[in-house]
Amino acid sequence: QVRLEESGGGPVQAGGSLRLACTASDSMNSMGWYRQAPGKQREWIASWTRGDSKSYSDSVKGRFTILRTANRYTVFLQMDSLKPEDTGVYYCSTNGVWGQGTQVTVSS
């Protein structure tokens, strides 16, 4: 089955930007981005499908953007105007497979 790896997380100031990458061992037909804040359940934040349909949760709409590569081995999540409440572990998922997550910490 496909293997996934997230990268690009790290510390960032409020108002700053990060670009996360989800890299797969095979091209993806669809995928989702999720995050989990401390003490909270995992939250869906964005999805992409091969037909380039994109969806975003209300909490990130207008600030986060999914960007795909042509071969679909890697999909990016461009995160702008970051807020402290965006802090958490970010995961990507495709076909029921999850990566290990990458930590995003937004300080005020």
PDB file of N, CA and C in Angstrom:
ATOM      1  N   GLN A   1       0.826  -1.179   0.000  1.00  0.00           N
ATOM      2  CA  GLN A   1       0.000   0.000   0.000  1.00  0.00           C
ATOM      3  C   GLN A   1       0.875   1.250   0.000  1.00  0.00           C
ATOM      4  N   VAL A   2       0.240   2.352  -0.279  1.00  0.00           N
ATOM      5  CA  VAL A   2       0.959   3.607  -0.357  1.00  0.00           C
ATOM      6  C   VAL A   2       1.554   3.983   1.002  1.00  0.00           C
ATOM      7  N   ARG A   3       2.699   4.625   0.959  1.00  0.00           N
ATOM      8  CA  ARG A   3       3.313   5.183   2.156  1.00  0.00           C
ATOM      9  C   ARG A   3       3.338   6.698   2.037  1.00  0.00           C
ATOM     10  N   LEU A   4       3.107   7.368   3.147  1.00  0.00           N
ATOM     11  CA  LEU A   4       3.034   8.820   3.158  1.00  0.00           C
ATOM     12  C   LEU A   4       4.019   9.408   4.153  1.00  0.00           C
ATOM     13  N   GLU A   5       4.495  10.588   3.838  1.00  0.00           N
ATOM     14  CA  GLU A   5       5.358  11.312   4.745  1.00  0.00           C
ATOM     15  C   GLU A   5       5.056  12.799   4.658  1.00  0.00           C
ATOM     16  N   GLU A   6       4.823  13.411   5.800  1.00  0.00           N
ATOM     17  CA  GLU A   6       4.618  14.848   5.867  1.00  0.00           C
ATOM     18  C   GLU A   6       5.938  15.533   6.222  1.00  0.00           C
ATOM     19  N   SER A   7       6.100  16.737   5.727  1.00  0.00           N
ATOM     20  CA  SER A   7       7.280  17.518   6.055  1.00  0.00           C
ATOM     21  C   SER A   7       6.939  18.998   5.955  1.00  0.00           C
ATOM     22  N   GLY A   8       7.813  19.828   6.479  1.00  0.00           N
ATOM     23  CA  GLY A   8       7.648  21.262   6.362  1.00  0.00           C
ATOM     24  C   GLY A   8       7.169  21.966   7.604  1.00  0.00           C
ATOM     25  N   GLY A   9       6.815  21.221   8.628  1.00  0.00           N
ATOM     26  CA  GLY A   9       6.353  21.844   9.853  1.00  0.00           C
ATOM     27  C   GLY A   9       7.492  22.470  10.628  1.00  0.00           C
ATOM     28  N   GLY A  10       7.123  23.232  11.643  1.00  0.00           N
ATOM     29  CA  GLY A  10       8.103  23.881  12.476  1.00  0.00           C
ATOM     30  C   GLY A  10       7.496  25.060  13.197  1.00  0.00           C
ATOM     31  N   PRO A  11       8.321  25.809  13.896  1.00  0.00           N
ATOM     32  CA  PRO A  11       7.827  26.999  14.605  1.00  0.00           C
ATOM     33  C   PRO A  11       7.679  28.179  13.653  1.00  0.00           C
ATOM     34  N   VAL A  12       6.671  28.984  13.891  1.00  0.00           N
ATOM     35  CA  VAL A  12       6.419  30.145  13.059  1.00  0.00           C
ATOM     36  C   VAL A  12       5.676  31.191  13.887  1.00  0.00           C
ATOM     37  N   GLN A  13       5.906  32.450  13.577  1.00  0.00           N
ATOM     38  CA  GLN A  13       5.201  33.520  14.261  1.00  0.00           C
ATOM     39  C   GLN A  13       3.799  33.688  13.696  1.00  0.00           C
ATOM     40  N   ALA A  14       2.898  34.152  14.527  1.00  0.00           N
ATOM     41  CA  ALA A  14       1.557  34.481  14.051  1.00  0.00           C
ATOM     42  C   ALA A  14       1.645  35.452  12.884  1.00  0.00           C
ATOM     43  N   GLY A  15       0.832  35.204  11.875  1.00  0.00           N
ATOM     44  CA  GLY A  15       0.867  36.006  10.668  1.00  0.00           C
ATOM     45  C   GLY A  15       1.828  35.498   9.619  1.00  0.00           C
ATOM     46  N   GLY A  16       2.664  34.553   9.990  1.00  0.00           N
ATOM     47  CA  GLY A  16       3.630  33.993   9.072  1.00  0.00           C
ATOM     48  C   GLY A  16       3.057  32.881   8.228  1.00  0.00           C
ATOM     49  N   SER A  17       3.938  32.234   7.475  1.00  0.00           N
ATOM     50  CA  SER A  17       3.528  31.201   6.533  1.00  0.00           C
ATOM     51  C   SER A  17       4.404  29.967   6.644  1.00  0.00           C
ATOM     52  N   LEU A  18       3.826  28.840   6.295  1.00  0.00           N
ATOM     53  CA  LEU A  18       4.538  27.587   6.151  1.00  0.00           C
ATOM     54  C   LEU A  18       3.974  26.852   4.953  1.00  0.00           C
ATOM     55  N   ARG A  19       4.800  26.031   4.345  1.00  0.00           N
ATOM     56  CA  ARG A  19       4.331  25.147   3.293  1.00  0.00           C
ATOM     57  C   ARG A  19       4.631  23.710   3.698  1.00  0.00           C
ATOM     58  N   LEU A  20       3.581  22.944   3.923  1.00  0.00           N
ATOM     59  CA  LEU A  20       3.715  21.545   4.247  1.00  0.00           C
ATOM     60  C   LEU A  20       3.683  20.714   2.973  1.00  0.00           C
ATOM     61  N   ALA A  21       4.383  19.602   2.990  1.00  0.00           N
ATOM     62  CA  ALA A  21       4.377  18.682   1.866  1.00  0.00           C
ATOM     63  C   ALA A  21       3.908  17.313   2.318  1.00  0.00           C
ATOM     64  N   CYS A  22       3.113  16.693   1.494  1.00  0.00           N
ATOM     65  CA  CYS A  22       2.710  15.307   1.678  1.00  0.00           C
ATOM     66  C   CYS A  22       3.265  14.530   0.497  1.00  0.00           C
ATOM     67  N   THR A  23       4.199  13.645   0.771  1.00  0.00           N
ATOM     68  CA  THR A  23       4.859  12.886  -0.283  1.00  0.00           C
ATOM     69  C   THR A  23       4.476  11.420  -0.172  1.00  0.00           C
ATOM     70  N   ALA A  24       4.041  10.851  -1.280  1.00  0.00           N
ATOM     71  CA  ALA A  24       3.553   9.481  -1.312  1.00  0.00           C
ATOM     72  C   ALA A  24       4.461   8.593  -2.158  1.00  0.00           C
ATOM     73  N   SER A  25       4.394   7.297  -1.902  1.00  0.00           N
ATOM     74  CA  SER A  25       5.169   6.333  -2.669  1.00  0.00           C
ATOM     75  C   SER A  25       4.541   6.037  -4.025  1.00  0.00           C
ATOM     76  N   ASP A  26       3.296   6.427  -4.213  1.00  0.00           N
ATOM     77  CA  ASP A  26       2.596   6.336  -5.483  1.00  0.00           C
ATOM     78  C   ASP A  26       1.824   7.618  -5.694  1.00  0.00           C
ATOM     79  N   SER A  27       1.484   7.890  -6.932  1.00  0.00           N
ATOM     80  CA  SER A  27       0.680   9.068  -7.209  1.00  0.00           C
ATOM     81  C   SER A  27      -0.675   8.940  -6.531  1.00  0.00           C
ATOM     82  N   MET A  28      -1.178  10.060  -6.080  1.00  0.00           N
ATOM     83  CA  MET A  28      -2.430  10.079  -5.343  1.00  0.00           C
ATOM     84  C   MET A  28      -3.590  10.494  -6.229  1.00  0.00           C
ATOM     85  N   ASN A  29      -4.717   9.868  -6.013  1.00  0.00           N
ATOM     86  CA  ASN A  29      -5.943  10.254  -6.696  1.00  0.00           C
ATOM     87  C   ASN A  29      -6.764  11.222  -5.857  1.00  0.00           C
ATOM     88  N   SER A  30      -6.564  11.159  -4.579  1.00  0.00           N
ATOM     89  CA  SER A  30      -7.206  12.078  -3.662  1.00  0.00           C
ATOM     90  C   SER A  30      -6.449  12.026  -2.351  1.00  0.00           C
ATOM     91  N   MET A  31      -6.593  13.051  -1.548  1.00  0.00           N
ATOM     92  CA  MET A  31      -5.963  13.071  -0.254  1.00  0.00           C
ATOM     93  C   MET A  31      -6.629  14.116   0.625  1.00  0.00           C
ATOM     94  N   GLY A  32      -6.357  13.993   1.891  1.00  0.00           N
ATOM     95  CA  GLY A  32      -6.879  14.961   2.831  1.00  0.00           C
ATOM     96  C   GLY A  32      -5.807  15.417   3.795  1.00  0.00           C
ATOM     97  N   TRP A  33      -5.951  16.631   4.265  1.00  0.00           N
ATOM     98  CA  TRP A  33      -5.113  17.175   5.315  1.00  0.00           C
ATOM     99  C   TRP A  33      -5.930  17.268   6.600  1.00  0.00           C
ATOM    100  N   TYR A  34      -5.306  16.896   7.699  1.00  0.00           N
ATOM    101  CA  TYR A  34      -5.930  16.916   9.008  1.00  0.00           C
ATOM    102  C   TYR A  34      -4.951  17.512  10.006  1.00  0.00           C
ATOM    103  N   ARG A  35      -5.470  17.936  11.126  1.00  0.00           N
ATOM    104  CA  ARG A  35      -4.598  18.387  12.199  1.00  0.00           C
ATOM    105  C   ARG A  35      -5.200  18.003  13.537  1.00  0.00           C
ATOM    106  N   GLN A  36      -4.339  17.922  14.526  1.00  0.00           N
ATOM    107  CA  GLN A  36      -4.771  17.585  15.863  1.00  0.00           C
ATOM    108  C   GLN A  36      -4.082  18.511  16.857  1.00  0.00           C
ATOM    109  N   ALA A  37      -4.874  19.338  17.497  1.00  0.00           N
ATOM    110  CA  ALA A  37      -4.364  20.219  18.533  1.00  0.00           C
ATOM    111  C   ALA A  37      -4.259  19.444  19.843  1.00  0.00           C
ATOM    112  N   PRO A  38      -3.416  19.901  20.758  1.00  0.00           N
ATOM    113  CA  PRO A  38      -3.291  19.206  22.044  1.00  0.00           C
ATOM    114  C   PRO A  38      -4.633  19.077  22.755  1.00  0.00           C
ATOM    115  N   GLY A  39      -4.950  17.871  23.178  1.00  0.00           N
ATOM    116  CA  GLY A  39      -6.189  17.621  23.890  1.00  0.00           C
ATOM    117  C   GLY A  39      -7.433  17.613  23.035  1.00  0.00           C
ATOM    118  N   LYS A  40      -7.285  17.712  21.732  1.00  0.00           N
ATOM    119  CA  LYS A  40      -8.427  17.756  20.822  1.00  0.00           C
ATOM    120  C   LYS A  40      -8.415  16.557  19.886  1.00  0.00           C
ATOM    121  N   GLN A  41      -9.581  16.296  19.298  1.00  0.00           N
ATOM    122  CA  GLN A  41      -9.673  15.246  18.295  1.00  0.00           C
ATOM    123  C   GLN A  41      -9.085  15.716  16.977  1.00  0.00           C
ATOM    124  N   ARG A  42      -8.699  14.772  16.168  1.00  0.00           N
ATOM    125  CA  ARG A  42      -8.187  15.091  14.859  1.00  0.00           C
ATOM    126  C   ARG A  42      -9.267  15.786  14.033  1.00  0.00           C
ATOM    127  N   GLU A  43      -8.886  16.850  13.364  1.00  0.00           N
ATOM    128  CA  GLU A  43      -9.799  17.709  12.641  1.00  0.00           C
ATOM    129  C   GLU A  43      -9.459  17.710  11.156  1.00  0.00           C
ATOM    130  N   TRP A  44     -10.452  17.499  10.310  1.00  0.00           N
ATOM    131  CA  TRP A  44     -10.260  17.640   8.885  1.00  0.00           C
ATOM    132  C   TRP A  44     -10.156  19.115   8.529  1.00  0.00           C
ATOM    133  N   ILE A  45      -9.205  19.467   7.688  1.00  0.00           N
ATOM    134  CA  ILE A  45      -9.058  20.859   7.304  1.00  0.00           C
ATOM    135  C   ILE A  45      -9.089  21.098   5.799  1.00  0.00           C
ATOM    136  N   ALA A  46      -8.685  20.113   4.998  1.00  0.00           N
ATOM    137  CA  ALA A  46      -8.649  20.341   3.555  1.00  0.00           C
ATOM    138  C   ALA A  46      -8.593  19.020   2.812  1.00  0.00           C
ATOM    139  N   SER A  47      -9.137  18.998   1.603  1.00  0.00           N
ATOM    140  CA  SER A  47      -9.112  17.812   0.749  1.00  0.00           C
ATOM    141  C   SER A  47      -8.885  18.204  -0.699  1.00  0.00           C
ATOM    142  N   TRP A  48      -8.278  17.283  -1.433  1.00  0.00           N
ATOM    143  CA  TRP A  48      -8.045  17.446  -2.853  1.00  0.00           C
ATOM    144  C   TRP A  48      -8.343  16.129  -3.549  1.00  0.00           C
ATOM    145  N   THR A  49      -8.897  16.204  -4.755  1.00  0.00           N
ATOM    146  CA  THR A  49      -9.109  15.032  -5.586  1.00  0.00           C
ATOM    147  C   THR A  49      -8.430  15.238  -6.923  1.00  0.00           C
ATOM    148  N   ARG A  50      -8.243  14.132  -7.645  1.00  0.00           N
ATOM    149  CA  ARG A  50      -7.534  14.146  -8.915  1.00  0.00           C
ATOM    150  C   ARG A  50      -8.136  15.113  -9.922  1.00  0.00           C
ATOM    151  N   GLY A  51      -9.439  15.285  -9.867  1.00  0.00           N
ATOM    152  CA  GLY A  51     -10.090  16.242 -10.745  1.00  0.00           C
ATOM    153  C   GLY A  51      -9.900  17.674 -10.303  1.00  0.00           C
ATOM    154  N   ASP A  52      -9.057  17.885  -9.315  1.00  0.00           N
ATOM    155  CA  ASP A  52      -8.712  19.199  -8.769  1.00  0.00           C
ATOM    156  C   ASP A  52      -9.859  19.857  -8.026  1.00  0.00           C
ATOM    157  N   SER A  53     -10.756  19.036  -7.535  1.00  0.00           N
ATOM    158  CA  SER A  53     -11.751  19.540  -6.614  1.00  0.00           C
ATOM    159  C   SER A  53     -11.088  19.735  -5.254  1.00  0.00           C
ATOM    160  N   LYS A  54     -11.292  20.883  -4.664  1.00  0.00           N
ATOM    161  CA  LYS A  54     -10.692  21.203  -3.378  1.00  0.00           C
ATOM    162  C   LYS A  54     -11.755  21.662  -2.399  1.00  0.00           C
ATOM    163  N   SER A  55     -11.565  21.273  -1.162  1.00  0.00           N
ATOM    164  CA  SER A  55     -12.467  21.672  -0.100  1.00  0.00           C
ATOM    165  C   SER A  55     -11.655  22.085   1.112  1.00  0.00           C
ATOM    166  N   TYR A  56     -12.171  23.048   1.851  1.00  0.00           N
ATOM    167  CA  TYR A  56     -11.494  23.549   3.036  1.00  0.00           C
ATOM    168  C   TYR A  56     -12.496  23.721   4.165  1.00  0.00           C
ATOM    169  N   SER A  57     -12.025  23.483   5.364  1.00  0.00           N
ATOM    170  CA  SER A  57     -12.863  23.746   6.517  1.00  0.00           C
ATOM    171  C   SER A  57     -12.979  25.249   6.733  1.00  0.00           C
ATOM    172  N   ASP A  58     -14.014  25.637   7.448  1.00  0.00           N
ATOM    173  CA  ASP A  58     -14.216  27.057   7.712  1.00  0.00           C
ATOM    174  C   ASP A  58     -13.048  27.677   8.467  1.00  0.00           C
ATOM    175  N   SER A  59     -12.387  26.893   9.292  1.00  0.00           N
ATOM    176  CA  SER A  59     -11.311  27.425  10.107  1.00  0.00           C
ATOM    177  C   SER A  59     -10.078  27.822   9.303  1.00  0.00           C
ATOM    178  N   VAL A  60      -9.908  27.258   8.109  1.00  0.00           N
ATOM    179  CA  VAL A  60      -8.720  27.554   7.311  1.00  0.00           C
ATOM    180  C   VAL A  60      -9.041  28.185   5.966  1.00  0.00           C
ATOM    181  N   LYS A  61     -10.285  28.235   5.600  1.00  0.00           N
ATOM    182  CA  LYS A  61     -10.687  28.763   4.297  1.00  0.00           C
ATOM    183  C   LYS A  61     -10.186  30.184   4.114  1.00  0.00           C
ATOM    184  N   GLY A  62      -9.593  30.436   2.962  1.00  0.00           N
ATOM    185  CA  GLY A  62      -9.050  31.747   2.659  1.00  0.00           C
ATOM    186  C   GLY A  62      -7.631  31.946   3.114  1.00  0.00           C
ATOM    187  N   ARG A  63      -7.119  31.043   3.934  1.00  0.00           N
ATOM    188  CA  ARG A  63      -5.752  31.144   4.437  1.00  0.00           C
ATOM    189  C   ARG A  63      -4.871  29.987   3.979  1.00  0.00           C
ATOM    190  N   PHE A  64      -5.448  28.812   3.841  1.00  0.00           N
ATOM    191  CA  PHE A  64      -4.704  27.625   3.423  1.00  0.00           C
ATOM    192  C   PHE A  64      -5.088  27.268   1.997  1.00  0.00           C
ATOM    193  N   THR A  65      -4.125  26.771   1.238  1.00  0.00           N
ATOM    194  CA  THR A  65      -4.357  26.399  -0.150  1.00  0.00           C
ATOM    195  C   THR A  65      -3.630  25.101  -0.468  1.00  0.00           C
ATOM    196  N   ILE A  66      -4.341  24.164  -1.074  1.00  0.00           N
ATOM    197  CA  ILE A  66      -3.710  22.937  -1.548  1.00  0.00           C
ATOM    198  C   ILE A  66      -3.101  23.184  -2.922  1.00  0.00           C
ATOM    199  N   LEU A  67      -1.855  22.780  -3.082  1.00  0.00           N
ATOM    200  CA  LEU A  67      -1.144  22.900  -4.341  1.00  0.00           C
ATOM    201  C   LEU A  67      -0.611  21.527  -4.724  1.00  0.00           C
ATOM    202  N   ARG A  68      -0.898  21.085  -5.921  1.00  0.00           N
ATOM    203  CA  ARG A  68      -0.463  19.770  -6.350  1.00  0.00           C
ATOM    204  C   ARG A  68       0.681  19.849  -7.340  1.00  0.00           C
ATOM    205  N   THR A  69       1.476  18.794  -7.395  1.00  0.00           N
ATOM    206  CA  THR A  69       2.472  18.632  -8.431  1.00  0.00           C
ATOM    207  C   THR A  69       1.860  17.824  -9.560  1.00  0.00           C
ATOM    208  N   ALA A  70       2.455  17.918 -10.741  1.00  0.00           N
ATOM    209  CA  ALA A  70       1.887  17.277 -11.915  1.00  0.00           C
ATOM    210  C   ALA A  70       1.824  15.756 -11.768  1.00  0.00           C
ATOM    211  N   ASN A  71       2.824  15.161 -11.136  1.00  0.00           N
ATOM    212  CA  ASN A  71       2.839  13.702 -11.030  1.00  0.00           C
ATOM    213  C   ASN A  71       2.047  13.176  -9.839  1.00  0.00           C
ATOM    214  N   ARG A  72       1.574  14.054  -9.000  1.00  0.00           N
ATOM    215  CA  ARG A  72       0.722  13.729  -7.850  1.00  0.00           C
ATOM    216  C   ARG A  72       1.390  12.843  -6.802  1.00  0.00           C
ATOM    217  N   TYR A  73       2.705  12.798  -6.822  1.00  0.00           N
ATOM    218  CA  TYR A  73       3.421  12.140  -5.735  1.00  0.00           C
ATOM    219  C   TYR A  73       3.513  13.047  -4.516  1.00  0.00           C
ATOM    220  N   THR A  74       3.451  14.336  -4.751  1.00  0.00           N
ATOM    221  CA  THR A  74       3.545  15.310  -3.678  1.00  0.00           C
ATOM    222  C   THR A  74       2.432  16.333  -3.803  1.00  0.00           C
ATOM    223  N   VAL A  75       1.797  16.599  -2.691  1.00  0.00           N
ATOM    224  CA  VAL A  75       0.789  17.648  -2.607  1.00  0.00           C
ATOM    225  C   VAL A  75       1.185  18.567  -1.462  1.00  0.00           C
ATOM    226  N   PHE A  76       1.100  19.858  -1.699  1.00  0.00           N
ATOM    227  CA  PHE A  76       1.480  20.839  -0.699  1.00  0.00           C
ATOM    228  C   PHE A  76       0.255  21.448  -0.035  1.00  0.00           C
ATOM    229  N   LEU A  77       0.460  21.890   1.170  1.00  0.00           N
ATOM    230  CA  LEU A  77      -0.513  22.725   1.847  1.00  0.00           C
ATOM    231  C   LEU A  77       0.173  24.041   2.177  1.00  0.00           C
ATOM    232  N   GLN A  78      -0.178  25.077   1.431  1.00  0.00           N
ATOM    233  CA  GLN A  78       0.355  26.406   1.691  1.00  0.00           C
ATOM    234  C   GLN A  78      -0.480  27.059   2.770  1.00  0.00           C
ATOM    235  N   MET A  79       0.158  27.428   3.868  1.00  0.00           N
ATOM    236  CA  MET A  79      -0.536  27.996   5.007  1.00  0.00           C
ATOM    237  C   MET A  79      -0.057  29.425   5.214  1.00  0.00           C
ATOM    238  N   ASP A  80      -0.960  30.358   5.074  1.00  0.00           N
ATOM    239  CA  ASP A  80      -0.657  31.774   5.238  1.00  0.00           C
ATOM    240  C   ASP A  80      -1.472  32.341   6.387  1.00  0.00           C
ATOM    241  N   SER A  81      -1.052  33.497   6.861  1.00  0.00           N
ATOM    242  CA  SER A  81      -1.757  34.190   7.942  1.00  0.00           C
ATOM    243  C   SER A  81      -2.012  33.266   9.124  1.00  0.00           C
ATOM    244  N   LEU A  82      -0.983  32.576   9.532  1.00  0.00           N
ATOM    245  CA  LEU A  82      -1.128  31.582  10.591  1.00  0.00           C
ATOM    246  C   LEU A  82      -1.484  32.225  11.922  1.00  0.00           C
ATOM    247  N   LYS A  83      -2.282  31.517  12.687  1.00  0.00           N
ATOM    248  CA  LYS A  83      -2.755  31.951  13.988  1.00  0.00           C
ATOM    249  C   LYS A  83      -2.309  30.950  15.043  1.00  0.00           C
ATOM    250  N   PRO A  84      -2.202  31.389  16.292  1.00  0.00           N
ATOM    251  CA  PRO A  84      -1.839  30.443  17.353  1.00  0.00           C
ATOM    252  C   PRO A  84      -2.756  29.223  17.413  1.00  0.00           C
ATOM    253  N   GLU A  85      -4.023  29.392  17.100  1.00  0.00           N
ATOM    254  CA  GLU A  85      -4.948  28.271  17.133  1.00  0.00           C
ATOM    255  C   GLU A  85      -4.719  27.265  16.012  1.00  0.00           C
ATOM    256  N   ASP A  86      -3.834  27.575  15.081  1.00  0.00           N
ATOM    257  CA  ASP A  86      -3.446  26.616  14.053  1.00  0.00           C
ATOM    258  C   ASP A  86      -2.418  25.612  14.566  1.00  0.00           C
ATOM    259  N   THR A  87      -1.924  25.812  15.749  1.00  0.00           N
ATOM    260  CA  THR A  87      -0.922  24.920  16.327  1.00  0.00           C
ATOM    261  C   THR A  87      -1.454  23.497  16.444  1.00  0.00           C
ATOM    262  N   GLY A  88      -0.647  22.544  16.057  1.00  0.00           N
ATOM    263  CA  GLY A  88      -1.016  21.151  16.165  1.00  0.00           C
ATOM    264  C   GLY A  88      -0.133  20.281  15.305  1.00  0.00           C
ATOM    265  N   VAL A  89      -0.432  19.002  15.321  1.00  0.00           N
ATOM    266  CA  VAL A  89       0.252  18.057  14.460  1.00  0.00           C
ATOM    267  C   VAL A  89      -0.572  17.903  13.190  1.00  0.00           C
ATOM    268  N   TYR A  90       0.056  18.099  12.060  1.00  0.00           N
ATOM    269  CA  TYR A  90      -0.626  18.041  10.769  1.00  0.00           C
ATOM    270  C   TYR A  90      -0.336  16.721  10.080  1.00  0.00           C
ATOM    271  N   TYR A  91      -1.388  16.113   9.565  1.00  0.00           N
ATOM    272  CA  TYR A  91      -1.303  14.815   8.915  1.00  0.00           C
ATOM    273  C   TYR A  91      -1.881  14.878   7.514  1.00  0.00           C
ATOM    274  N   CYS A  92      -1.364  14.039   6.633  1.00  0.00           N
ATOM    275  CA  CYS A  92      -2.032  13.809   5.363  1.00  0.00           C
ATOM    276  C   CYS A  92      -2.474  12.363   5.302  1.00  0.00           C
ATOM    277  N   SER A  93      -3.484  12.116   4.485  1.00  0.00           N
ATOM    278  CA  SER A  93      -4.062  10.783   4.396  1.00  0.00           C
ATOM    279  C   SER A  93      -4.557  10.532   2.985  1.00  0.00           C
ATOM    280  N   THR A  94      -4.355   9.326   2.502  1.00  0.00           N
ATOM    281  CA  THR A  94      -4.907   8.898   1.226  1.00  0.00           C
ATOM    282  C   THR A  94      -5.214   7.408   1.303  1.00  0.00           C
ATOM    283  N   ASN A  95      -6.372   7.030   0.805  1.00  0.00           N
ATOM    284  CA  ASN A  95      -6.794   5.628   0.781  1.00  0.00           C
ATOM    285  C   ASN A  95      -6.689   4.949   2.142  1.00  0.00           C
ATOM    286  N   GLY A  96      -7.034   5.664   3.176  1.00  0.00           N
ATOM    287  CA  GLY A  96      -7.023   5.112   4.513  1.00  0.00           C
ATOM    288  C   GLY A  96      -5.658   5.010   5.155  1.00  0.00           C
ATOM    289  N   VAL A  97      -4.631   5.515   4.506  1.00  0.00           N
ATOM    290  CA  VAL A  97      -3.274   5.474   5.027  1.00  0.00           C
ATOM    291  C   VAL A  97      -2.890   6.854   5.543  1.00  0.00           C
ATOM    292  N   TRP A  98      -2.238   6.884   6.664  1.00  0.00           N
ATOM    293  CA  TRP A  98      -1.840   8.127   7.304  1.00  0.00           C
ATOM    294  C   TRP A  98      -0.329   8.243   7.408  1.00  0.00           C
ATOM    295  N   GLY A  99       0.157   9.470   7.296  1.00  0.00           N
ATOM    296  CA  GLY A  99       1.546   9.728   7.607  1.00  0.00           C
ATOM    297  C   GLY A  99       1.730   9.856   9.105  1.00  0.00           C
ATOM    298  N   GLN A 100       2.962  10.131   9.514  1.00  0.00           N
ATOM    299  CA  GLN A 100       3.280  10.231  10.932  1.00  0.00           C
ATOM    300  C   GLN A 100       3.013  11.616  11.506  1.00  0.00           C
ATOM    301  N   GLY A 101       2.814  12.587  10.655  1.00  0.00           N
ATOM    302  CA  GLY A 101       2.500  13.930  11.100  1.00  0.00           C
ATOM    303  C   GLY A 101       3.721  14.823  11.193  1.00  0.00           C
ATOM    304  N   THR A 102       3.483  16.113  11.109  1.00  0.00           N
ATOM    305  CA  THR A 102       4.525  17.107  11.282  1.00  0.00           C
ATOM    306  C   THR A 102       3.993  18.219  12.177  1.00  0.00           C
ATOM    307  N   GLN A 103       4.805  18.630  13.126  1.00  0.00           N
ATOM    308  CA  GLN A 103       4.373  19.595  14.133  1.00  0.00           C
ATOM    309  C   GLN A 103       4.432  21.019  13.599  1.00  0.00           C
ATOM    310  N   VAL A 104       3.363  21.745  13.814  1.00  0.00           N
ATOM    311  CA  VAL A 104       3.301  23.171  13.511  1.00  0.00           C
ATOM    312  C   VAL A 104       3.018  23.911  14.807  1.00  0.00           C
ATOM    313  N   THR A 105       3.872  24.853  15.150  1.00  0.00           N
ATOM    314  CA  THR A 105       3.696  25.635  16.362  1.00  0.00           C
ATOM    315  C   THR A 105       3.699  27.112  15.999  1.00  0.00           C
ATOM    316  N   VAL A 106       2.582  27.764  16.235  1.00  0.00           N
ATOM    317  CA  VAL A 106       2.420  29.169  15.907  1.00  0.00           C
ATOM    318  C   VAL A 106       2.424  29.967  17.202  1.00  0.00           C
ATOM    319  N   SER A 107       3.367  30.857  17.330  1.00  0.00           N
ATOM    320  CA  SER A 107       3.484  31.677  18.523  1.00  0.00           C
ATOM    321  C   SER A 107       3.010  33.090  18.244  1.00  0.00           C
ATOM    322  N   SER A 108       2.461  33.721  19.269  1.00  0.00           N
ATOM    323  CA  SER A 108       1.976  35.087  19.137  1.00  0.00           C
ATOM    324  C   SER A 108       3.032  36.105  19.492  1.00  0.00           C
TER     325      SER A 108
END
